[in-house]
CSV table of C-alpha atoms and ligand atoms in Angstrom, one decimal:
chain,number,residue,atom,x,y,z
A,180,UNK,CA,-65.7,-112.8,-126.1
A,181,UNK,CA,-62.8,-114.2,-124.4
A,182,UNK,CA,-62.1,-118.0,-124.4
A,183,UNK,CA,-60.5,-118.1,-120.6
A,184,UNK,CA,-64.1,-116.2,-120.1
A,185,UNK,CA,-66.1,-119.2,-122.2
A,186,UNK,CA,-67.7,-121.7,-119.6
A,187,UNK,CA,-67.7,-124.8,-121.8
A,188,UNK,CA,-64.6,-126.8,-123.2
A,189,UNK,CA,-63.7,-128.5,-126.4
A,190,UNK,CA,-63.1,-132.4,-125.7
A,191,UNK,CA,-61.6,-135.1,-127.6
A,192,UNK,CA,-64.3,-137.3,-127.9
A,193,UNK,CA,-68.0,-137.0,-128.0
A,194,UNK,CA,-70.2,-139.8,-125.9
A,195,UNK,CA,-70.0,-143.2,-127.7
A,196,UNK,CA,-73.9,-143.4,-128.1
A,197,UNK,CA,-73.4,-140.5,-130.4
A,198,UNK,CA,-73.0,-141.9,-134.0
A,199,UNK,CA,-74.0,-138.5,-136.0
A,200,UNK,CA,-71.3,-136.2,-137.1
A,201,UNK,CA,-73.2,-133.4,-136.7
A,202,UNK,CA,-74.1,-134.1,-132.8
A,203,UNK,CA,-70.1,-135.8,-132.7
A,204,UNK,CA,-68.7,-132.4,-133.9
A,205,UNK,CA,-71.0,-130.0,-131.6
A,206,UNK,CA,-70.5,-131.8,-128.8
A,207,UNK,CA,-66.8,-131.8,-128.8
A,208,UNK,CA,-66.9,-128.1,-129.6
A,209,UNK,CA,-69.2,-127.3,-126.7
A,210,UNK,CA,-71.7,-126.2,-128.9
A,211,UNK,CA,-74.7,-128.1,-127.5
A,212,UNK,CA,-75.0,-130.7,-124.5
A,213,UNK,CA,-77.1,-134.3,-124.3
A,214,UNK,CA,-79.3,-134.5,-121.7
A,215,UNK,CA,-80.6,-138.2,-123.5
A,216,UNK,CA,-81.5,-139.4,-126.8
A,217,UNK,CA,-83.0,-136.6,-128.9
A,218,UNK,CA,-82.7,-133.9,-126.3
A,219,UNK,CA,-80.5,-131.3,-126.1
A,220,UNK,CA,-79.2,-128.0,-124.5
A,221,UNK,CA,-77.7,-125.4,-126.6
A,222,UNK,CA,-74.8,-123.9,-125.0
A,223,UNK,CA,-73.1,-120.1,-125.4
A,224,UNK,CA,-71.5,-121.0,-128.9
A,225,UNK,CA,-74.2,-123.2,-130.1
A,226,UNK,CA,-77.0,-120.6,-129.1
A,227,UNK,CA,-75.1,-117.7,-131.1
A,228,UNK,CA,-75.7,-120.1,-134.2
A,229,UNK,CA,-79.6,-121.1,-133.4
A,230,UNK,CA,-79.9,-117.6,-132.8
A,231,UNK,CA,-78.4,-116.2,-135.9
A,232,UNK,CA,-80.3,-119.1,-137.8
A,233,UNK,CA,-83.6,-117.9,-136.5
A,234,UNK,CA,-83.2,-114.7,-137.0
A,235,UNK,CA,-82.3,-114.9,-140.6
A,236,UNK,CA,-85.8,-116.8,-140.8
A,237,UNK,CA,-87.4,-113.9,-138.9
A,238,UNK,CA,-86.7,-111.9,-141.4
A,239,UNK,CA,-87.6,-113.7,-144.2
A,240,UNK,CA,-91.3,-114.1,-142.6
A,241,UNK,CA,-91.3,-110.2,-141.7
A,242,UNK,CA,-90.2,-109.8,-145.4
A,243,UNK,CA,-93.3,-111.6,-146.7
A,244,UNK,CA,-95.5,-110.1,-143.2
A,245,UNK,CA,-95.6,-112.6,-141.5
A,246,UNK,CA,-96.8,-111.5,-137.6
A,247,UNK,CA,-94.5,-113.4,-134.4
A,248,UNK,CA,-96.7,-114.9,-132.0
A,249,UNK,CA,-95.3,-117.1,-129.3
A,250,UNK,CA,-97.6,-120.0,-128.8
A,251,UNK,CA,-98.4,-121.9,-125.4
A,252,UNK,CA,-96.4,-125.2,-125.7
A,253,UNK,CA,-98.7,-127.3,-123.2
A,254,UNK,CA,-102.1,-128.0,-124.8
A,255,UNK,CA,-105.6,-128.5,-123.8
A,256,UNK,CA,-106.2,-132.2,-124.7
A,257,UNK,CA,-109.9,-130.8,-125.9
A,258,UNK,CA,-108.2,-128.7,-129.1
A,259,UNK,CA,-106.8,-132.3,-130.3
A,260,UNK,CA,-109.8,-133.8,-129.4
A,261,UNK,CA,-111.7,-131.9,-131.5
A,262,UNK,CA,-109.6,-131.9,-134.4
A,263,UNK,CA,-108.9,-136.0,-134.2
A,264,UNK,CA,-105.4,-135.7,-133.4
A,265,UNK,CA,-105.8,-136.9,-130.0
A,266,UNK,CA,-106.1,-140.3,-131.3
A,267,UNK,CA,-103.9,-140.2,-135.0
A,268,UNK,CA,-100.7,-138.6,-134.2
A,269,UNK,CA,-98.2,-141.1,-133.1
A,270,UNK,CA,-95.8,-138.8,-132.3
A,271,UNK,CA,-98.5,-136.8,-130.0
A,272,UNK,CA,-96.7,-136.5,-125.7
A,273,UNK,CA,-99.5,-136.9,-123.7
A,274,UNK,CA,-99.9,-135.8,-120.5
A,275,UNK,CA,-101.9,-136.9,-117.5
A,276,UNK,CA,-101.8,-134.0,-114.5
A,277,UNK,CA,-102.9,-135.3,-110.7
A,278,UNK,CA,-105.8,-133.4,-111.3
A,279,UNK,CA,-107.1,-136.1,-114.0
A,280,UNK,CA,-106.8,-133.5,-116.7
A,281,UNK,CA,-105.3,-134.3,-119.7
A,282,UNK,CA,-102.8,-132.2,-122.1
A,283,UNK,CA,-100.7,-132.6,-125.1
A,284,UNK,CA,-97.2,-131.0,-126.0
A,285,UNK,CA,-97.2,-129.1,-128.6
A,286,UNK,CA,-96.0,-131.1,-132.1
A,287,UNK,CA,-97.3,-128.4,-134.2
A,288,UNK,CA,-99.9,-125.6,-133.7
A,289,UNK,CA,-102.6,-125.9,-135.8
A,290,UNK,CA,-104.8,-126.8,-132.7
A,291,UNK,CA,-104.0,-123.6,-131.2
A,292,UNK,CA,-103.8,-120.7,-134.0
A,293,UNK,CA,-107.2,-122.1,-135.4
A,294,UNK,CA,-108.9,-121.0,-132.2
A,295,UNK,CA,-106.8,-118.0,-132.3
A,296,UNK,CA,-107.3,-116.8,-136.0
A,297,UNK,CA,-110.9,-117.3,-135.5
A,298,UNK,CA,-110.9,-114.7,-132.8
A,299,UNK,CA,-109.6,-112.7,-134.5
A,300,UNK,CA,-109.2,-113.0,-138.5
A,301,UNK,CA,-113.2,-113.0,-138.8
A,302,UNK,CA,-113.8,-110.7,-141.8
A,303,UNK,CA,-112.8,-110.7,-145.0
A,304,UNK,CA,-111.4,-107.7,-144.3
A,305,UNK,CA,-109.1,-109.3,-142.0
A,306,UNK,CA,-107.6,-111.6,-144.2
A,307,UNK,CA,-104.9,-112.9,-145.6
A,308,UNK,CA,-102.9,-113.1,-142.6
A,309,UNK,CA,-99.7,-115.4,-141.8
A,310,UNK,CA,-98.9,-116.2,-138.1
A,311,UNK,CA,-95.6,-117.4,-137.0
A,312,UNK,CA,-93.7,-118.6,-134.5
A,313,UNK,CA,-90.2,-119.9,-133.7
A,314,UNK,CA,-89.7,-122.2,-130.8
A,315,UNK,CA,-89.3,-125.9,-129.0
A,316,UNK,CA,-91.5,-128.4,-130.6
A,317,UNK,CA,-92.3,-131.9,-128.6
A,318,UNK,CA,-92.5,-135.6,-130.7
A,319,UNK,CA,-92.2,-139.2,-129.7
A,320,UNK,CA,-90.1,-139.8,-133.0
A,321,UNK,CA,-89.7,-144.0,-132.6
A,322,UNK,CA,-85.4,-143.6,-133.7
A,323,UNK,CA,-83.3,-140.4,-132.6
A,324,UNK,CA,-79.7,-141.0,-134.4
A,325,UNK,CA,-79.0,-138.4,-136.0
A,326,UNK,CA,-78.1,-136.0,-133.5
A,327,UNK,CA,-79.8,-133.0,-133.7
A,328,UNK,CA,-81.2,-133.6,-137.3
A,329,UNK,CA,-84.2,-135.2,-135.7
A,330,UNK,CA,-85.1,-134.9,-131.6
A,331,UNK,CA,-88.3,-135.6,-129.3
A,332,UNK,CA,-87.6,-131.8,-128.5
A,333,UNK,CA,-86.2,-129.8,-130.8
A,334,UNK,CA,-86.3,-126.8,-132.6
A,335,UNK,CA,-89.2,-124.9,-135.4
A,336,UNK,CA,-90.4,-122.2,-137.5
A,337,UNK,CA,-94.1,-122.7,-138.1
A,338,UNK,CA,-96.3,-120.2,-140.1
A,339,UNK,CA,-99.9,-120.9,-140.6
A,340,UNK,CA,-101.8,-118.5,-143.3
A,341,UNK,CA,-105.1,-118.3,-143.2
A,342,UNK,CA,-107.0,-116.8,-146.8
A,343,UNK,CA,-110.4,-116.1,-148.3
A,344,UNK,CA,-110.2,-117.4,-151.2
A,345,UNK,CA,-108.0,-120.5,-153.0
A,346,UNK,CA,-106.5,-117.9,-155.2
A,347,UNK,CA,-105.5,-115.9,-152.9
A,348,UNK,CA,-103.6,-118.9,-150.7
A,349,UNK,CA,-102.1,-120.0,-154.1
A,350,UNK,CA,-100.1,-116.9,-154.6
A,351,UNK,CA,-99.1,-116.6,-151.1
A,352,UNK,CA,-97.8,-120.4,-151.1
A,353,UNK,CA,-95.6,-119.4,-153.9
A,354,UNK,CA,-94.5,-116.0,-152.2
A,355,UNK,CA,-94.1,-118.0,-149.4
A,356,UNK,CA,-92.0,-120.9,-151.4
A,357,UNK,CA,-89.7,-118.2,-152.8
A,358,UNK,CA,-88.9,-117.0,-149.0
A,359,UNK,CA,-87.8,-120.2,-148.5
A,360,UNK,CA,-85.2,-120.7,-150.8
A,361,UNK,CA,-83.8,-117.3,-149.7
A,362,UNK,CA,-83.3,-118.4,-146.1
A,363,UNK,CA,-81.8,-121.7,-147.3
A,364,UNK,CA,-79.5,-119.9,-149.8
A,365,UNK,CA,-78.7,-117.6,-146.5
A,366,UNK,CA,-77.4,-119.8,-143.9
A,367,UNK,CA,-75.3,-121.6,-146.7
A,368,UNK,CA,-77.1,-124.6,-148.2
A,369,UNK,CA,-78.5,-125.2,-151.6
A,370,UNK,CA,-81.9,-126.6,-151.2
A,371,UNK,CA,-83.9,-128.8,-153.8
A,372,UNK,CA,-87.9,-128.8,-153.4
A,373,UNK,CA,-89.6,-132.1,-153.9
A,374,UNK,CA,-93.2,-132.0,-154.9
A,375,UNK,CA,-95.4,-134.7,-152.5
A,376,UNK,CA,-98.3,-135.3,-151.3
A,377,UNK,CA,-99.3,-134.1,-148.2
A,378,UNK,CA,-99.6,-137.5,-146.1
A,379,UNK,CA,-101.2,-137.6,-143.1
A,380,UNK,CA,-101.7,-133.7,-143.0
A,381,UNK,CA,-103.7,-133.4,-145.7
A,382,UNK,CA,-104.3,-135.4,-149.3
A,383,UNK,CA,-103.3,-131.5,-150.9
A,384,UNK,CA,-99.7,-130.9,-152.3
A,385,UNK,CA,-96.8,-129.8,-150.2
A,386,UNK,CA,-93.5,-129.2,-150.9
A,387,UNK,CA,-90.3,-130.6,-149.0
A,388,UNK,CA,-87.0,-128.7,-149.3
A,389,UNK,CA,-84.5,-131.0,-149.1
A,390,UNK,CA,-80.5,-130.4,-149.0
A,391,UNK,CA,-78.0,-133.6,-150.0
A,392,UNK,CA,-76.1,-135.0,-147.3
A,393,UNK,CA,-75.7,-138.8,-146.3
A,394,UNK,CA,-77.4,-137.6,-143.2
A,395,UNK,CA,-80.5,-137.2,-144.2
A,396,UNK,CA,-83.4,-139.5,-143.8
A,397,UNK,CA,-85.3,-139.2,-147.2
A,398,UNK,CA,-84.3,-140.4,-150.6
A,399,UNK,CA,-84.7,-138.1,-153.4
A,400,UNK,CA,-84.2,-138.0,-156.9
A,401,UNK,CA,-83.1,-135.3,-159.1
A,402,UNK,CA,-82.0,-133.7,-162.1
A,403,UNK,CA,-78.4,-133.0,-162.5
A,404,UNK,CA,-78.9,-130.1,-164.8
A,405,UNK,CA,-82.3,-128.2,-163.8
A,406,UNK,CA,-84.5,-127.8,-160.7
A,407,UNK,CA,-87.0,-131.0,-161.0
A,408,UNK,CA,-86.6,-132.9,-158.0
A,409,UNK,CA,-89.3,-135.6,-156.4
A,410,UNK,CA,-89.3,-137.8,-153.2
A,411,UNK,CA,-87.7,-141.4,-154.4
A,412,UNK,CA,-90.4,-142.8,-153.2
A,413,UNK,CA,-93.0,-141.2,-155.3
A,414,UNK,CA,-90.9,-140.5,-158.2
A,415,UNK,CA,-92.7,-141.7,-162.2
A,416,UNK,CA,-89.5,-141.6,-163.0
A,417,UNK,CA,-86.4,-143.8,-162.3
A,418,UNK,CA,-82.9,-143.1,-161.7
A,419,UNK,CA,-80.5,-142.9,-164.7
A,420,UNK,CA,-83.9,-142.1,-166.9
A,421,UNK,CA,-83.4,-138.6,-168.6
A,422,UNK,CA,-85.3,-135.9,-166.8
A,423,UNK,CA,-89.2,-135.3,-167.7
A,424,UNK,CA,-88.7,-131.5,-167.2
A,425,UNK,CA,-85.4,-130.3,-169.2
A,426,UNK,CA,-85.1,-133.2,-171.2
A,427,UNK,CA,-81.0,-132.9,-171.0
A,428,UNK,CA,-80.1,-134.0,-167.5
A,429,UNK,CA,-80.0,-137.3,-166.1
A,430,UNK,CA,-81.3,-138.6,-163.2
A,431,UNK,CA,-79.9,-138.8,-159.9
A,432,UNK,CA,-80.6,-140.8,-156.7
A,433,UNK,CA,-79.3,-139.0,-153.2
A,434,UNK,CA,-80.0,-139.1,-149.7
A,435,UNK,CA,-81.0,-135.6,-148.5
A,436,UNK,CA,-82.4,-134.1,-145.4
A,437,UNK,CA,-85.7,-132.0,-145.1
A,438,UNK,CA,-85.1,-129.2,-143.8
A,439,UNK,CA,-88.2,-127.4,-144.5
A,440,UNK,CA,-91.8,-127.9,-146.1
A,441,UNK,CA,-95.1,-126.2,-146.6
A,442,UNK,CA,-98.5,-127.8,-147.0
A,443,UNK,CA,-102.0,-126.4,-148.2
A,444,UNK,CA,-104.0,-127.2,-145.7
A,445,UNK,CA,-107.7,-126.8,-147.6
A,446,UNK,CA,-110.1,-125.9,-144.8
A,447,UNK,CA,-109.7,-129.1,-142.5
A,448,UNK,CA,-108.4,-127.1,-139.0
A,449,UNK,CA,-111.2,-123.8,-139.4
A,450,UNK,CA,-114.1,-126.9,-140.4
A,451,UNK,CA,-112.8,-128.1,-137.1
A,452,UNK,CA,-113.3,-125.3,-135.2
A,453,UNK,CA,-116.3,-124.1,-136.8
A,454,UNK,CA,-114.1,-121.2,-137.8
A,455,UNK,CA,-116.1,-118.9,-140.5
A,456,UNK,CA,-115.5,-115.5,-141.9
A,457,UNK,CA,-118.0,-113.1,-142.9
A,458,UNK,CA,-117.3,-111.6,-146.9
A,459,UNK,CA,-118.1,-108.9,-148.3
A,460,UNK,CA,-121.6,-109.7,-148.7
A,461,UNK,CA,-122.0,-110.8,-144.9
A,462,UNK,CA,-122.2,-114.7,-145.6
A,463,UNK,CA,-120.2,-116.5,-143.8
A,464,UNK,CA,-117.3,-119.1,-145.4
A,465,UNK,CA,-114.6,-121.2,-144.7
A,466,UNK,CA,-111.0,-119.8,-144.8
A,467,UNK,CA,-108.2,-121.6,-146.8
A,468,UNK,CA,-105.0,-122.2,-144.5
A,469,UNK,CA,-101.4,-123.1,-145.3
A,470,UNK,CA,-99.1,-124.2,-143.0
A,471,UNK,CA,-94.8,-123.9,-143.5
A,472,UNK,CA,-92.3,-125.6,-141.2
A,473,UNK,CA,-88.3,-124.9,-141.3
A,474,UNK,CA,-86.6,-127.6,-138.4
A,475,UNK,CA,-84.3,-125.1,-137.1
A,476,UNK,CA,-82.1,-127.2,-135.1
A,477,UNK,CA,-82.2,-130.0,-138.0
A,478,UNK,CA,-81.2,-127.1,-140.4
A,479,UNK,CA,-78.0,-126.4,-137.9
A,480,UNK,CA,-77.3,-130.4,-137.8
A,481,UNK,CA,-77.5,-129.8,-141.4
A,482,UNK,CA,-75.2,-127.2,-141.9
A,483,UNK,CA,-72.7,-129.0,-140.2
A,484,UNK,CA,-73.1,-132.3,-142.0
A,485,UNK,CA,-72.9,-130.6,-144.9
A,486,UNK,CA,-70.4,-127.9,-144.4
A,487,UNK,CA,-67.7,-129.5,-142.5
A,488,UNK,CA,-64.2,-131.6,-142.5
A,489,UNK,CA,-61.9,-133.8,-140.8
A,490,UNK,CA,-60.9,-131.5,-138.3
A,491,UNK,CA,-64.6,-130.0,-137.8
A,492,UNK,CA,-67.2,-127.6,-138.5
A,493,UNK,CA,-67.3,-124.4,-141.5
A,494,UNK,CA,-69.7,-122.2,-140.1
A,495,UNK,CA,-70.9,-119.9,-143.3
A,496,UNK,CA,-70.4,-116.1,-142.3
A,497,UNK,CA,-74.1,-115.7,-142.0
A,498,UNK,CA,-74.6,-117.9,-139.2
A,499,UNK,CA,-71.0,-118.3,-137.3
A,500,UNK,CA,-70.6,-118.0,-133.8
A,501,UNK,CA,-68.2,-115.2,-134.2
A,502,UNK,CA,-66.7,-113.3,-137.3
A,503,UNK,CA,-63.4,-114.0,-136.2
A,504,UNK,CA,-61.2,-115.9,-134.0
A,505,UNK,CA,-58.5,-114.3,-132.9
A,506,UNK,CA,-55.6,-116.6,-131.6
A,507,UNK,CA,-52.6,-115.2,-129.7
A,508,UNK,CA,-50.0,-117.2,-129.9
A,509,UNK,CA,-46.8,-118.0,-127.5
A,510,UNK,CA,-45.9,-116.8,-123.7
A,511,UNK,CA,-44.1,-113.6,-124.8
A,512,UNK,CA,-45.5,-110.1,-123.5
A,513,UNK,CA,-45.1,-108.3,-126.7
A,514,UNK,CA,-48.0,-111.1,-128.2
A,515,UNK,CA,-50.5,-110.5,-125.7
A,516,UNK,CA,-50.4,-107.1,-125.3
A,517,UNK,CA,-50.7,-106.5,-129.5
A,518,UNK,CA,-53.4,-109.4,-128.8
A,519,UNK,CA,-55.4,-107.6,-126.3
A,520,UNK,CA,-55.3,-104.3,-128.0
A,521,UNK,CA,-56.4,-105.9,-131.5
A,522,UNK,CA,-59.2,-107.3,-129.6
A,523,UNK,CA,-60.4,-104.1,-127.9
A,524,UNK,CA,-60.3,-102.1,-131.6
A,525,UNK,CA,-62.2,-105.2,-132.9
A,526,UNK,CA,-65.0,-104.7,-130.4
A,527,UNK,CA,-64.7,-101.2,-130.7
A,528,UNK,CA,-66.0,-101.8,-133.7
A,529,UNK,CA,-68.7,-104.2,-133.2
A,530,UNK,CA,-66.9,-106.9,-134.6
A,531,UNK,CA,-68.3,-110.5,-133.4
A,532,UNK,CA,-64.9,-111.8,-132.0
A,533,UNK,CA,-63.5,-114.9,-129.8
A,534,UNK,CA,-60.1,-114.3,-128.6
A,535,UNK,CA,-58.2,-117.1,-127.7
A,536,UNK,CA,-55.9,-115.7,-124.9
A,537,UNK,CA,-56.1,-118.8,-122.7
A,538,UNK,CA,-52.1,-118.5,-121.6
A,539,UNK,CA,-52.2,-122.3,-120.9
A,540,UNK,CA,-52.7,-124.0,-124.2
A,541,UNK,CA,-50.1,-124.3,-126.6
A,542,UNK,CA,-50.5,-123.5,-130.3
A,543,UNK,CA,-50.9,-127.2,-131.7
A,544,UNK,CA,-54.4,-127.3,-128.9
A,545,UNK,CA,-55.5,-123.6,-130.3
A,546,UNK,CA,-55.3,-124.6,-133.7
A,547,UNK,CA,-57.1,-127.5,-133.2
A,548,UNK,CA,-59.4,-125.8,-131.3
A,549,UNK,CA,-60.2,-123.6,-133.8
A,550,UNK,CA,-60.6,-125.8,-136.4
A,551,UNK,CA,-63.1,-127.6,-134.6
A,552,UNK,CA,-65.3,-124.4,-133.4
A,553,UNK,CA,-65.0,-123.4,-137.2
A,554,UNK,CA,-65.0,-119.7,-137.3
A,555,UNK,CA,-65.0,-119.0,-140.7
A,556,UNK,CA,-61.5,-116.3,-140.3
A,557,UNK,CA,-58.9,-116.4,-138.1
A,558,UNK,CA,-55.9,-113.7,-136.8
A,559,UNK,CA,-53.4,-114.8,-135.8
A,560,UNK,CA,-50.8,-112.2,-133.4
A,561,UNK,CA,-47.6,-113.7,-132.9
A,562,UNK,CA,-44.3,-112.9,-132.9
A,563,UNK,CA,-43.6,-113.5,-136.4
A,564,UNK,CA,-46.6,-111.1,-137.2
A,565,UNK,CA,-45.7,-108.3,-135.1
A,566,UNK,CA,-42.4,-108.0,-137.0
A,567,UNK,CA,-44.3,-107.8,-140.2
A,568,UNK,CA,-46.6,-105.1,-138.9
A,569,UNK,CA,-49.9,-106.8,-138.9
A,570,UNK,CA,-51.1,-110.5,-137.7
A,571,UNK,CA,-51.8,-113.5,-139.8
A,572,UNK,CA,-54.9,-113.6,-141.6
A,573,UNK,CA,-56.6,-116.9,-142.9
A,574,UNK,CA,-59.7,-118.2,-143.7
A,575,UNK,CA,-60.9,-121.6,-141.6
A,576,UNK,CA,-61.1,-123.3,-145.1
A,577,UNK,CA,-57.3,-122.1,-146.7
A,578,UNK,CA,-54.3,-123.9,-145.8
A,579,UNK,CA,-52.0,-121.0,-145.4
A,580,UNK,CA,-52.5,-117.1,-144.2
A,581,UNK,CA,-51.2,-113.9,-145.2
A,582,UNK,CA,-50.3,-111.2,-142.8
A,583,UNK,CA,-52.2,-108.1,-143.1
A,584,UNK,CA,-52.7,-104.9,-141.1
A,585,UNK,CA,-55.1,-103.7,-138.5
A,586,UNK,CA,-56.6,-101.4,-141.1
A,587,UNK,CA,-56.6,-104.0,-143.7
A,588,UNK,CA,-58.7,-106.4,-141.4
A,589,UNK,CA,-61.1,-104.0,-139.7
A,590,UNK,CA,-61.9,-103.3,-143.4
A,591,UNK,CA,-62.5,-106.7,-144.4
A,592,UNK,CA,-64.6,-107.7,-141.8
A,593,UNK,CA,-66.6,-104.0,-141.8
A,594,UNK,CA,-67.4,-104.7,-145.0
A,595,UNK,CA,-68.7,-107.8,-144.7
A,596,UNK,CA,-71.2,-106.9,-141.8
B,801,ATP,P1,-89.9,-135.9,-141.0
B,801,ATP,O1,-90.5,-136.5,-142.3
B,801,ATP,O2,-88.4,-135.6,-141.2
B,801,ATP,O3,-90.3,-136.5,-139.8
B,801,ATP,P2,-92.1,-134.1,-140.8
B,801,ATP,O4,-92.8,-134.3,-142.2
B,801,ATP,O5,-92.7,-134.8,-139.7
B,801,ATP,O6,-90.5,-134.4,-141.0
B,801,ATP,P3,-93.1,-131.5,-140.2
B,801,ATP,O7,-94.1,-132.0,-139.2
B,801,ATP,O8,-93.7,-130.9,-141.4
B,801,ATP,O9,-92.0,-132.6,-140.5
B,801,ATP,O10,-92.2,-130.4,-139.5
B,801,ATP,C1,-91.6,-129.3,-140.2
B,801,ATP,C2,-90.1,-129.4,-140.2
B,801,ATP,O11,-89.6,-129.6,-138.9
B,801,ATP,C3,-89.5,-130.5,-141.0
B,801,ATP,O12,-89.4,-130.1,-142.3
B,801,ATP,C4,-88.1,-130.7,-140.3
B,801,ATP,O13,-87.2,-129.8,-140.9
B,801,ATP,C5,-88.4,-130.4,-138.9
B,801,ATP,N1,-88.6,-131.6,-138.1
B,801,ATP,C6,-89.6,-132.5,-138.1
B,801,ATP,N2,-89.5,-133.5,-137.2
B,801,ATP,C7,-88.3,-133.2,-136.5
B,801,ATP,C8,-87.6,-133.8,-135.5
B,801,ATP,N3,-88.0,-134.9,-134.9
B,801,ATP,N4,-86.4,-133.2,-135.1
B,801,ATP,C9,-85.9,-132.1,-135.7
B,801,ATP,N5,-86.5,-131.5,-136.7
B,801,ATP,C10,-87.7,-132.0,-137.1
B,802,MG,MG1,-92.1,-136.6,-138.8
């Protein structure tokens, strides 16, 4: 894509309501737009990164067949009626049409793929079976400041399993832990899981996955040496004690952001819906049902929290706008012609690129530029690097390049697609 072709601008500043680097830094960058507190549009750049984000998670959920449904997001007040959330979830939008009729926006989807499984998943021979979705979620969340790490619209993956027996959820809830730690170790983070108890949702266990940032909401406390981790508020055991697991680390207090979590559900939403299935000798039972959220617009606020410096954002690869920004630098002919032809082998080849051939900007406003959008490689054709046969190479996170050839980079970056 060509920057002069790019709608949005960077800008110097973000809005001065706007005290979360991670809504700071994609705002200046164009990457997403606020309409008001906790809502926001994602805009070309920042789309390509949701995108890339939920499609990583896609396939993680394939990987462990998982089926993509696309809910309805407006809700029949009965469904949360009949299941008491009408009344006990705080964060519930209601609506009131001019017809009287009343509706809630979705907050989660139990109330809708109950009804849906029971349709449907009504034999034993139909089960297990994991439905998911990705797509806007609606909450009256009391404080929005952290940008898009916590919205009244914002963005989810939410799976919902429903199983015959306990054993049979129990192994899929750790299948389905492992799949999490894979799309966490994917788009770039390194994720803790906390053990707690369910909450409101359920008195059952769940699990949080939580990656360290001063951004985050939750405290947690963990082991510097193994994986034990626990929410500090629930923690037996208190910072500086020596872990109960290993028995060689110490442990630590951090603030960290949840960024995922799964819950076993028991049998509370079928029970609800008198949902039944029949086994395999014809009596009917309860099915077990998990359900396993990943916030994937608080996992991009995360990523950049996480992930970035004083000049702006480090995409990882996996989830970068682009592969590569490719800047042309200086007014001279030579330049933009080696630019554009660099730019056509480059998407010749399939190779995600933004060219900067904006013929206004001078170099100090490109390479800020690009430091902010934080493509993880940049090219650089200039003068200098058309006398030594190639253009200047550099990742977003090294201080200086090295010139290599055409050949040389198409190889790089084929090999890492
Ligand atoms: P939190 O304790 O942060 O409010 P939650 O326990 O309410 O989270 P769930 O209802 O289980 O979260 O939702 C699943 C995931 O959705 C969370 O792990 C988080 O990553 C994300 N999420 C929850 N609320 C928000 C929000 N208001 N904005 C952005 N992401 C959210
Ligand atoms: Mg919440």
């Amino acid at each position: 894509m060509r920057q002069s072709h790019l709608f949005t601008r960077t800008r110097k500043e973000a809005p001065k309501d706007e005290i979360s680097k991670n809504a700071e830094l994609l705002i200046r960058g164009g990457f997403i737009h606020k309409e008001m507190a906790g809502v926001y549009s994602y805009l070309p750049l920042g789309l390509r990164v949701l995108n890339k984000i939920e499609n990583i998670i896609r396939e993680e959920m394939n990987n462990i067949k998982g089926q993509e449904i696309k809910m309805a997001t407006l809700h029949p007040s009965e469904n949360w009626k009949q299941t008491g959330g009408w009344d006990n979830v705080d964060v519930l939008f209601k609506l009131q049409s001019r017809t009287e009729k009343e509706y809630a926006l979705g907050q989660s989807e139990e109330e809708i793929v109950t009804p849906i499984a029971k349709e449907y998943a009504n034999s034993y021979k139909d089960l297990p079976v994991a439905i998911y979705q990705i797509g806007q979620k609606y909450r009256d969340e009391l404080r929005t400041k952290s940008g898009i790490m916590r919205g009244r619209e914002f963005g989810m993956k939410d799976m919902y399993s429903f199983h015959a027996t306990q054993e049979d959820f129990d192994n899929f809830y750790e299948i389905a832990k492992q799949a999490y730690f894979k799309i966490f170790q994917r788009v770039g983070l390194d994720a803790k899981v906390t053990e707690a108890s369910g909450g409101s949702f359920s008195e059952k266990l769940s699990y949080e996955f939580m990656v360290l940032t001063s951004a985050g909401e939750d405290d947690i406390i963990y082991c510097e040496k193994c994986t034990h981790c626990a929410n500090a508020e629930i923690s037996k055991v208190p910072e500086g004690n020596d872990c109960p697991k290993c028995g060689k680390g110490k442990m630590k207090k951090a603030r960290a952001s949840e960024v995922g979590n799964v819950f076993d559900l028991g049998q509370k939403y079928p029970k609800s819906f008198n949902y039944t299935y029949k086994d395999q000798n014809g009596e009917e039972k309860t099915p077990f049902v998990g359900c396993y959220g990943i916030g994937t617009t608080r996992l991009m606020g995360t990523v950049v929290e996480a992930l970035s410096d004083d000049k702006g954002i480090i995409w990882p690869e996996s989830i970068a706008p682009f592969a590569i920004h490719l800047l042309a630098f200086g007014e001279d002919e030579v330049v933009s012609e080696e630019a554009e032809k660099i730019y056509n082998n480059l998407i010749k080849n399939g190779i995600e690129v933004l060219f900067d051939d904006r013929a206004e900007n001078s170099a100090g406003e490109k390479f800020a530029d690009a430091d902010l959008l934080g493509i993880p490689l940049r090219a650089i054709v200039s003068v200098r690097s058309i006398k030594n046969k190639g253009v200047e190479l550099k990742k977003r996170t090294e201080e200086k390049g090295r010139i290599v050839s055409l050949e040389e980079l198409l190889k790089i970056l084929t090999a890492r697609t």
